[in-house]
Amino acid sequence: MVWSKEQMAARAAQEIGAGSIVNLGIGLPTMVADYLPADLGVWFHSENGLLGMGPFPYEGDEDSQIINAGKQTVTIVPGGSIFDSAASFGMIRGRHVDLAILGAMQIAANGDLANWAIPGGKVMGIGGAMDLASGAKRILVMTTHVTNKGEPKLVERCTYPLTAKGCVNRILSELAVIDVTPEGFRLVELAPGVSEAEVRQKTGAPLAV
Amino acid sequence: MRDADADAGAAKEPRYLPRRMSLATASPPTGRHQHKVVATVEEALADVKDGARIMVGGFGLSGNAEALIAGVVKKGVKDLTLISNNAGNLGKGLNAWLEAGIVRRFIGSYIGTNEALHRAMAAGTVEVEMTPQGTFIERIRAAGAGIPAFFTPTGAGTVVAEGKETRVFDGREHVLESALHADFALVRARKADRFGNLRFYRTARNFSPVMCSAASVSIVEADEIVENGAIDPDDVHLPGIFVHRLLEVREHEDAFEYRNTRKRPA
């Protein structure tokens, strides 16, 4: 049994320490917020200029001028604050954000991350991805273990354009939790019922245990 | 136009450092901070010319200076360099500039689902310079603060660093990025006093105050203009020294991009 998206979000939530500042990337990482105990004292940072981001607003309460970096309507929790983009990226670059949870297209055994462009594909832009990947204190990647064509996303060397070099600390896929160490990928945890052999077969680089 | 010193017209080389003025003149130099409030969009944009470099605030469709954006299209200027994080979306906001074919060059950080920009790029009518978002705003901040260039860790070892000087600090590679200046900034504020002290609303603030500092002429579309003193000095988000022209616009569409909600508990 592989982890469902919800189970992955719940597992990722265990990576978040009490009282930390966390930036959640667009897509799957956004779901992690739903699995955190309210009393953990975690503050969500959104790079468009909001610290203390809350859940989606109740129907009828949405405000087009209160959005997250994915341009979705959100709320602001008590204690939240608003600032300009220069201050916001100063928080990221200045190592004030404890953890960023990002998506990935490829992760290399040396921690290189590629998550903004596919060679020959439609250019979507960089946004805050490079700043977050190189600036947050710790990077957790949440991703499917292989592409929709079945190719490994965990590779020896990235062939897609890099987002940042040597930035990834830990990877959470539907199959396993894997750390990036100075020696390469190391298996930390398997999803229930998933075999080490399956993870190894779907990983494009050596995997230590 | 009462603002006689507002001479930043067509494309010029960006200048990052203020020119020194001589004091040996017959009369004291004219400042730009006496009369800022204008009555119409046309007056606000009077000196915007073909080839101008224009910064536009807003994160997607949030915090857009809607009347000024529409006014630039109506004015019929072209060959613009647009400096903005996104260039509109869903056919709204700055998409109007792309659809009117008045943008020659776009400097920003994100395209995403912006079909108008994808079409313009495919047609080769717009040259695009992509910058990481944090580098984008820091380049603008640097221009406004008199810093010609700076080293940043963002983008080191990626395509962003290609052709740029790099240097290692504390064992880590950094990329030299240059200041980004503009002839005009067009931004939206929630409230302005007559000197141009500004307050912004929620995440509509984003790039706007910093852009005002980096443009030769910053033009603000405020929901409300109040008398000096009506904004407490401690509550000013952007001091009026960075603002040159003010236009009050009370009605805005304030379009949604993604309207996400949750069910209210019964």
XYZ file of C-alpha atoms in Angstrom:
475
model
C 0.000 0.000 0.000
C 1.434 3.351 -0.994
C 0.671 6.474 1.028
C -2.318 8.469 -0.262
C -1.943 12.217 -0.750
C -3.664 12.718 2.603
C -1.329 10.230 4.310
C 1.667 11.946 2.715
C 0.421 15.300 4.065
C -0.021 13.779 7.531
C 3.490 12.277 7.363
C 4.966 15.609 6.230
C 3.261 17.335 9.159
C 5.444 15.217 11.481
C 8.486 17.000 10.001
C 7.322 20.347 11.374
C 8.651 21.322 14.779
C 6.759 23.383 17.371
C 7.079 27.128 16.942
C 8.574 27.017 13.463
C 8.122 29.285 10.441
C 7.078 27.216 7.431
C 6.571 28.017 3.754
C 4.385 25.564 1.837
C 4.811 25.298 -1.922
C 1.910 25.216 -4.356
C 0.023 21.905 -4.793
C 0.547 18.870 -2.549
C 2.544 20.765 0.143
C -0.438 23.087 0.721
C -2.360 20.131 2.198
C 0.128 19.723 5.065
C -1.419 22.613 7.015
C -4.596 20.558 7.568
C -2.669 17.926 9.556
C -1.005 20.122 12.168
C -2.228 20.315 15.765
C -3.501 23.865 16.419
C -1.407 24.182 19.585
C 1.911 23.508 17.817
C 2.509 27.236 17.322
C 3.501 26.975 13.661
C 3.435 30.136 11.505
C 2.897 29.877 7.786
C 4.806 32.278 5.557
C 3.539 33.155 2.090
C 6.156 34.876 -0.049
C 3.769 37.443 -1.512
C 3.988 39.190 1.852
C 2.068 37.401 4.595
C 3.195 35.728 7.818
C 0.455 33.983 9.768
C -1.486 32.563 6.843
C -4.660 30.734 7.859
C -6.942 28.303 6.013
C -9.245 29.142 3.100
C -11.983 31.604 4.130
C -15.546 30.518 4.837
C -17.853 30.865 1.832
C -18.826 34.508 1.510
C -15.811 35.797 3.466
C -13.283 35.630 0.598
C -11.344 38.799 -0.239
C -9.431 39.084 -3.548
C -6.787 41.188 -1.771
C -5.953 38.471 0.802
C -4.200 35.736 -1.170
C -1.318 33.286 -0.918
C 1.570 32.864 -3.350
C -0.618 30.537 -5.426
C -3.088 33.443 -5.720
C -5.716 31.480 -3.793
C -7.914 33.343 -1.319
C -6.745 32.695 2.259
C -7.229 34.105 5.759
C -4.873 35.725 8.259
C -4.620 34.240 11.759
C -4.500 36.430 14.885
C -0.897 37.642 15.177
C -0.439 37.610 11.408
C 1.351 40.415 9.596
C 1.660 41.927 6.115
C 4.867 43.252 4.533
C 6.263 44.134 1.132
C 7.969 41.615 -1.162
C 11.501 42.848 -0.379
C 10.982 42.156 3.333
C 9.328 38.836 2.518
C 12.255 37.575 0.457
C 14.649 38.983 3.049
C 12.985 36.578 5.499
C 13.642 33.711 3.086
C 17.168 34.639 1.941
C 18.159 35.685 5.461
C 17.532 32.162 6.821
C 14.557 33.172 8.966
C 12.228 30.554 7.445
C 12.795 27.220 9.217
C 11.337 24.881 6.636
C 10.098 25.022 3.052
C 8.084 22.123 1.664
C 8.404 22.082 -2.115
C 7.394 19.987 -5.091
C 9.968 18.511 -7.481
C 10.546 17.335 -11.019
C 13.980 15.868 -10.239
C 16.137 15.544 -7.124
C 19.776 14.488 -7.473
C 21.786 12.360 -5.051
C 23.847 15.479 -4.218
C 20.694 17.394 -3.174
C 20.297 19.431 -6.361
C 16.644 20.312 -7.011
C 14.905 20.895 -10.353
C 11.302 22.025 -10.035
C 10.646 24.996 -12.323
C 11.152 24.023 -15.966
C 11.061 21.024 -18.289
C 13.476 21.211 -21.245
C 11.424 21.972 -24.338
C 8.288 22.489 -22.246
C 6.184 25.579 -21.718
C 8.103 28.139 -19.647
C 6.098 28.761 -16.480
C 8.565 31.070 -14.792
C 10.622 30.887 -11.630
C 8.481 32.704 -9.080
C 9.791 32.242 -5.544
C 11.125 28.714 -6.109
C 14.844 29.558 -6.383
C 14.783 31.888 -3.380
C 12.962 29.327 -1.221
C 15.121 26.384 -2.310
C 18.372 28.222 -1.612
C 17.180 30.321 1.328
C 15.060 28.247 3.718
C 16.974 26.548 6.553
C 15.639 23.115 5.671
C 14.054 21.756 2.476
C 11.560 18.913 2.465
C 10.487 17.761 -0.976
C 7.054 16.174 -1.420
C 6.703 14.365 -4.710
C 5.555 11.281 -6.528
C 8.455 8.824 -6.641
C 8.374 8.559 -10.454
C 7.058 10.761 -13.288
C 3.733 9.977 -14.956
C 5.807 8.166 -17.594
C 7.306 5.969 -14.882
C 10.763 7.565 -14.940
C 12.583 8.028 -11.624
C 12.513 11.538 -10.141
C 15.351 10.670 -7.758
C 18.370 10.636 -10.029
C 22.168 10.598 -10.049
C 22.346 14.058 -11.676
C 19.508 16.416 -12.654
C 18.992 16.810 -16.403
C 16.295 19.498 -15.992
C 17.237 23.144 -15.281
C 18.213 23.502 -11.624
C 16.272 25.466 -9.036
C 19.143 25.360 -6.533
C 22.240 23.260 -5.934
C 22.625 20.887 -2.995
C 19.564 22.216 -1.159
C 17.340 19.190 -0.446
C 17.467 17.632 3.034
C 14.650 15.080 2.901
C 12.277 13.605 0.318
C 8.796 12.268 1.024
C 7.158 10.245 -1.741
C 4.146 7.908 -1.762
C 6.628 5.047 -1.227
C 9.167 6.226 1.296
C 11.019 8.880 3.264
C 14.548 9.343 1.932
C 17.326 11.622 3.195
C 19.984 13.305 1.100
C 23.317 12.697 2.843
C 26.904 13.548 1.856
C 27.056 9.939 0.580
C 23.831 10.207 -1.438
C 20.264 8.943 -0.887
C 19.533 7.046 2.321
C 16.258 5.233 3.051
C 14.670 6.430 6.302
C 11.196 4.920 6.260
C 8.970 2.810 4.001
C 5.236 3.284 3.467
C 3.372 0.308 5.010
C 3.601 -2.730 2.739
C 6.091 -1.151 0.338
C 9.289 -3.165 -0.125
C 12.811 -1.835 -0.102
C 13.283 -3.594 -3.466
C 10.425 -1.600 -5.035
C 11.840 1.734 -3.815
C 15.311 0.783 -5.039
C 13.900 -0.236 -8.438
C 12.106 3.115 -8.806
C 15.059 5.214 -7.638
C 17.562 6.318 -10.284
C 20.603 6.402 -7.999
C 22.147 4.217 -5.266
C 20.090 4.040 -2.080
C 21.784 3.355 1.237
C 19.862 1.876 4.140
C 0.941 69.093 -15.578
C 2.021 71.100 -12.557
C 4.971 68.878 -11.875
C 7.555 70.729 -13.993
C 10.469 68.572 -12.889
C 8.890 65.312 -13.950
C 11.009 64.928 -17.030
C 11.363 61.157 -17.194
C 9.891 60.450 -20.576
C 10.995 58.025 -23.240
C 13.557 55.279 -22.818
C 16.761 56.412 -21.198
C 19.629 54.479 -19.764
C 18.610 53.655 -16.225
C 20.517 55.725 -13.721
C 21.025 54.333 -10.297
C 22.692 57.224 -8.556
C 21.103 60.638 -8.046
C 22.734 63.433 -10.002
C 24.339 66.030 -7.820
C 22.780 69.436 -8.167
C 24.732 72.664 -8.090
C 23.749 75.201 -5.439
C 25.218 78.045 -7.548
C 21.921 78.912 -9.206
C 19.962 82.147 -8.997
C 16.899 80.563 -7.411
C 16.523 77.443 -5.296
C 15.862 74.292 -7.327
C 12.243 73.289 -7.785
C 11.201 70.225 -5.781
C 8.563 67.741 -6.730
C 6.597 67.581 -3.525
C 4.228 70.544 -3.567
C 1.295 69.553 -5.775
C 0.793 65.845 -6.437
C -2.940 65.257 -6.690
C -4.234 65.055 -10.263
C -7.865 64.825 -11.344
C -7.795 62.445 -14.287
C -6.031 59.350 -15.580
C -4.909 61.361 -18.638
C -3.236 63.946 -16.416
C -1.616 61.217 -14.308
C -0.080 59.613 -17.417
C 0.594 62.837 -19.370
C 4.357 62.316 -19.837
C 4.368 58.540 -20.474
C 5.927 58.061 -23.904
C 6.735 55.271 -26.361
C 9.636 53.140 -25.162
C 9.147 53.947 -21.478
C 10.257 51.511 -18.759
C 7.252 51.048 -16.495
C 7.010 49.139 -13.210
C 3.523 47.969 -12.304
C 2.695 46.735 -8.792
C 0.409 43.824 -7.996
C 0.714 40.087 -7.404
C -1.277 38.663 -10.277
C -4.610 40.473 -10.174
C -4.294 41.454 -6.509
C -3.368 45.075 -5.839
C -3.726 46.311 -9.414
C -3.822 50.006 -10.342
C -6.765 49.239 -12.618
C -7.485 52.756 -13.936
C -3.823 53.532 -14.680
C -3.307 50.149 -16.401
C -6.334 50.806 -18.634
C -5.203 54.399 -19.164
C -1.851 53.367 -20.662
C -3.645 51.272 -23.308
C -6.047 54.130 -24.075
C -3.163 56.583 -24.386
C -1.745 54.483 -27.224
C 1.925 54.425 -26.174
C 3.953 51.425 -27.367
C 7.328 49.643 -27.253
C 7.119 49.586 -23.473
C 9.372 47.690 -21.119
C 7.029 46.226 -18.506
C 8.569 45.405 -15.135
C 6.053 43.458 -13.070
C 6.031 40.123 -11.238
C 3.341 38.685 -13.499
C 1.796 40.358 -16.504
C -1.838 39.873 -15.576
C -3.846 36.666 -15.906
C -7.237 35.394 -17.084
C -7.461 38.183 -19.683
C -7.447 40.809 -16.921
C -5.003 43.352 -15.526
C -1.800 43.685 -17.551
C -3.082 41.126 -20.074
C -4.650 44.234 -21.686
C -1.147 45.577 -22.472
C -0.095 42.270 -24.036
C -3.288 42.009 -26.070
C -2.855 45.611 -27.277
C 0.700 44.726 -28.406
C 2.300 47.649 -26.574
C 4.876 45.632 -24.578
C 8.210 44.998 -26.286
C 10.028 43.592 -23.267
C 8.813 42.002 -20.026
C 10.930 41.630 -16.889
C 9.265 39.522 -14.208
C 9.334 36.238 -12.301
C 6.281 34.208 -13.244
C 4.128 33.345 -16.264
C 2.097 30.321 -15.138
C -1.345 30.200 -16.730
C -0.958 33.637 -18.339
C -2.121 32.660 -21.833
C -1.799 36.202 -23.231
C 1.921 36.150 -22.370
C 2.407 32.585 -23.668
C 0.831 33.701 -26.971
C 3.012 36.829 -27.189
C 6.150 34.768 -26.430
C 5.229 32.175 -29.054
C 4.620 34.954 -31.600
C 7.973 36.496 -30.694
C 6.456 39.929 -30.091
C 7.628 40.171 -26.465
C 11.136 39.587 -25.183
C 10.997 38.011 -21.713
C 13.571 38.272 -18.905
C 12.816 35.847 -16.065
C 14.239 36.636 -12.643
C 13.756 34.811 -9.332
C 11.087 36.734 -7.436
C 13.324 37.629 -4.509
C 16.081 38.807 -6.841
C 13.514 40.764 -8.860
C 12.326 42.793 -5.860
C 15.833 43.145 -4.385
C 17.053 44.608 -7.710
C 14.213 47.121 -7.483
C 14.935 47.829 -3.814
C 18.612 48.367 -4.672
C 17.735 50.889 -7.403
C 15.632 52.864 -4.957
C 18.291 52.750 -2.264
C 21.250 53.809 -4.436
C 22.915 50.387 -4.581
C 24.103 49.658 -8.153
C 24.559 45.896 -7.701
C 24.674 43.197 -5.030
C 25.657 39.561 -4.523
C 22.892 37.064 -3.761
C 22.962 33.279 -3.190
C 19.702 32.836 -5.126
C 20.239 31.366 -8.593
C 23.866 30.307 -8.067
C 24.614 27.282 -10.252
C 21.420 27.775 -12.307
C 20.609 29.393 -15.678
C 19.995 32.645 -13.799
C 23.744 32.932 -13.106
C 24.797 32.438 -16.742
C 26.939 35.330 -17.971
C 27.041 36.939 -14.520
C 29.966 37.468 -12.183
C 29.999 35.091 -9.214
C 31.962 35.190 -5.988
C 32.293 32.881 -2.999
C 31.441 34.280 0.424
C 31.625 32.034 3.500
C 32.186 29.041 1.247
C 29.012 29.655 -0.751
C 28.671 30.842 -4.335
C 26.834 34.146 -4.922
C 25.663 35.849 -8.113
C 26.142 39.539 -8.936
C 22.783 41.116 -9.777
C 22.253 44.703 -10.910
C 19.755 47.332 -9.784
C 16.523 47.646 -11.737
C 15.277 51.175 -12.356
C 12.237 52.486 -14.229
C 10.895 55.708 -15.690
C 7.495 55.197 -14.077
C 5.870 53.096 -11.376
C 2.115 52.553 -11.447
C 0.796 51.275 -8.133
C -2.377 50.907 -6.123
C -2.714 52.069 -2.530
C -5.593 51.884 -0.072
C -5.106 55.403 1.246
C -2.877 58.385 0.479
C -2.546 61.800 2.051
C -1.849 64.817 -0.168
C 1.923 64.557 0.392
C 1.774 60.954 -0.846
C 2.237 59.062 2.405
C 0.669 55.694 1.630
C -1.142 52.884 3.325
C -1.738 49.587 1.564
C -4.375 46.916 2.141
C -3.468 43.306 3.024
C -1.507 41.357 0.392
C -2.247 44.052 -2.206
C 0.957 45.678 -0.876
C 3.448 43.192 -2.420
C 5.941 44.907 -4.799
C 4.247 48.328 -4.880
C 6.007 50.391 -2.184
C 9.441 49.212 -3.321
C 8.658 50.011 -6.961
C 7.732 53.564 -5.962
C 11.276 54.013 -4.646
C 12.888 52.831 -7.890
C 11.037 54.897 -10.504
C 11.812 58.418 -11.707
C 8.085 59.161 -11.459
C 5.822 57.064 -9.263
C 2.111 57.387 -9.892
C -0.293 56.114 -7.261
C -3.922 55.139 -7.740
C -5.419 55.432 -4.265
C -8.872 54.280 -3.189
C -9.009 57.384 -1.020
C -7.005 60.627 -0.729
C -7.095 62.320 2.669
C -5.656 65.545 4.089
C -2.116 65.605 5.473
C -2.231 64.561 9.100
C -5.131 62.155 8.621
C -2.660 59.248 8.507
C -0.740 58.956 11.763
C 3.036 59.209 11.125
C 3.524 55.832 12.820
C 1.002 54.230 10.445
C 2.614 55.281 7.160
C 3.664 52.236 5.077
C 5.513 54.290 2.426
C 6.678 57.888 3.026
C 5.585 60.468 0.448
C 9.168 61.180 -0.631
C 8.814 58.149 -2.939
C 5.518 59.312 -4.472
C 5.160 61.929 -7.201
C 1.589 61.823 -8.459
C -1.713 60.831 -6.861
C -5.031 59.928 -8.417
C -8.118 59.010 -6.404
C -10.100 56.099 -7.868
C -12.917 54.832 -5.669
C -14.312 51.971 -7.749
C -12.296 48.844 -8.549
C -13.125 45.418 -9.918
C -10.588 43.648 -7.640
C -10.956 40.403 -9.574
C -10.318 36.999 -8.028
C -7.859 34.549 -9.604
C -8.587 31.476 -7.490
C -11.565 31.778 -5.204
C -10.916 29.080 -2.588
C -13.313 28.647 0.316
C -14.297 26.110 2.960
C -17.729 25.191 4.262
C -18.892 27.193 7.226
C -19.579 24.863 10.158
C -23.295 24.409 10.752
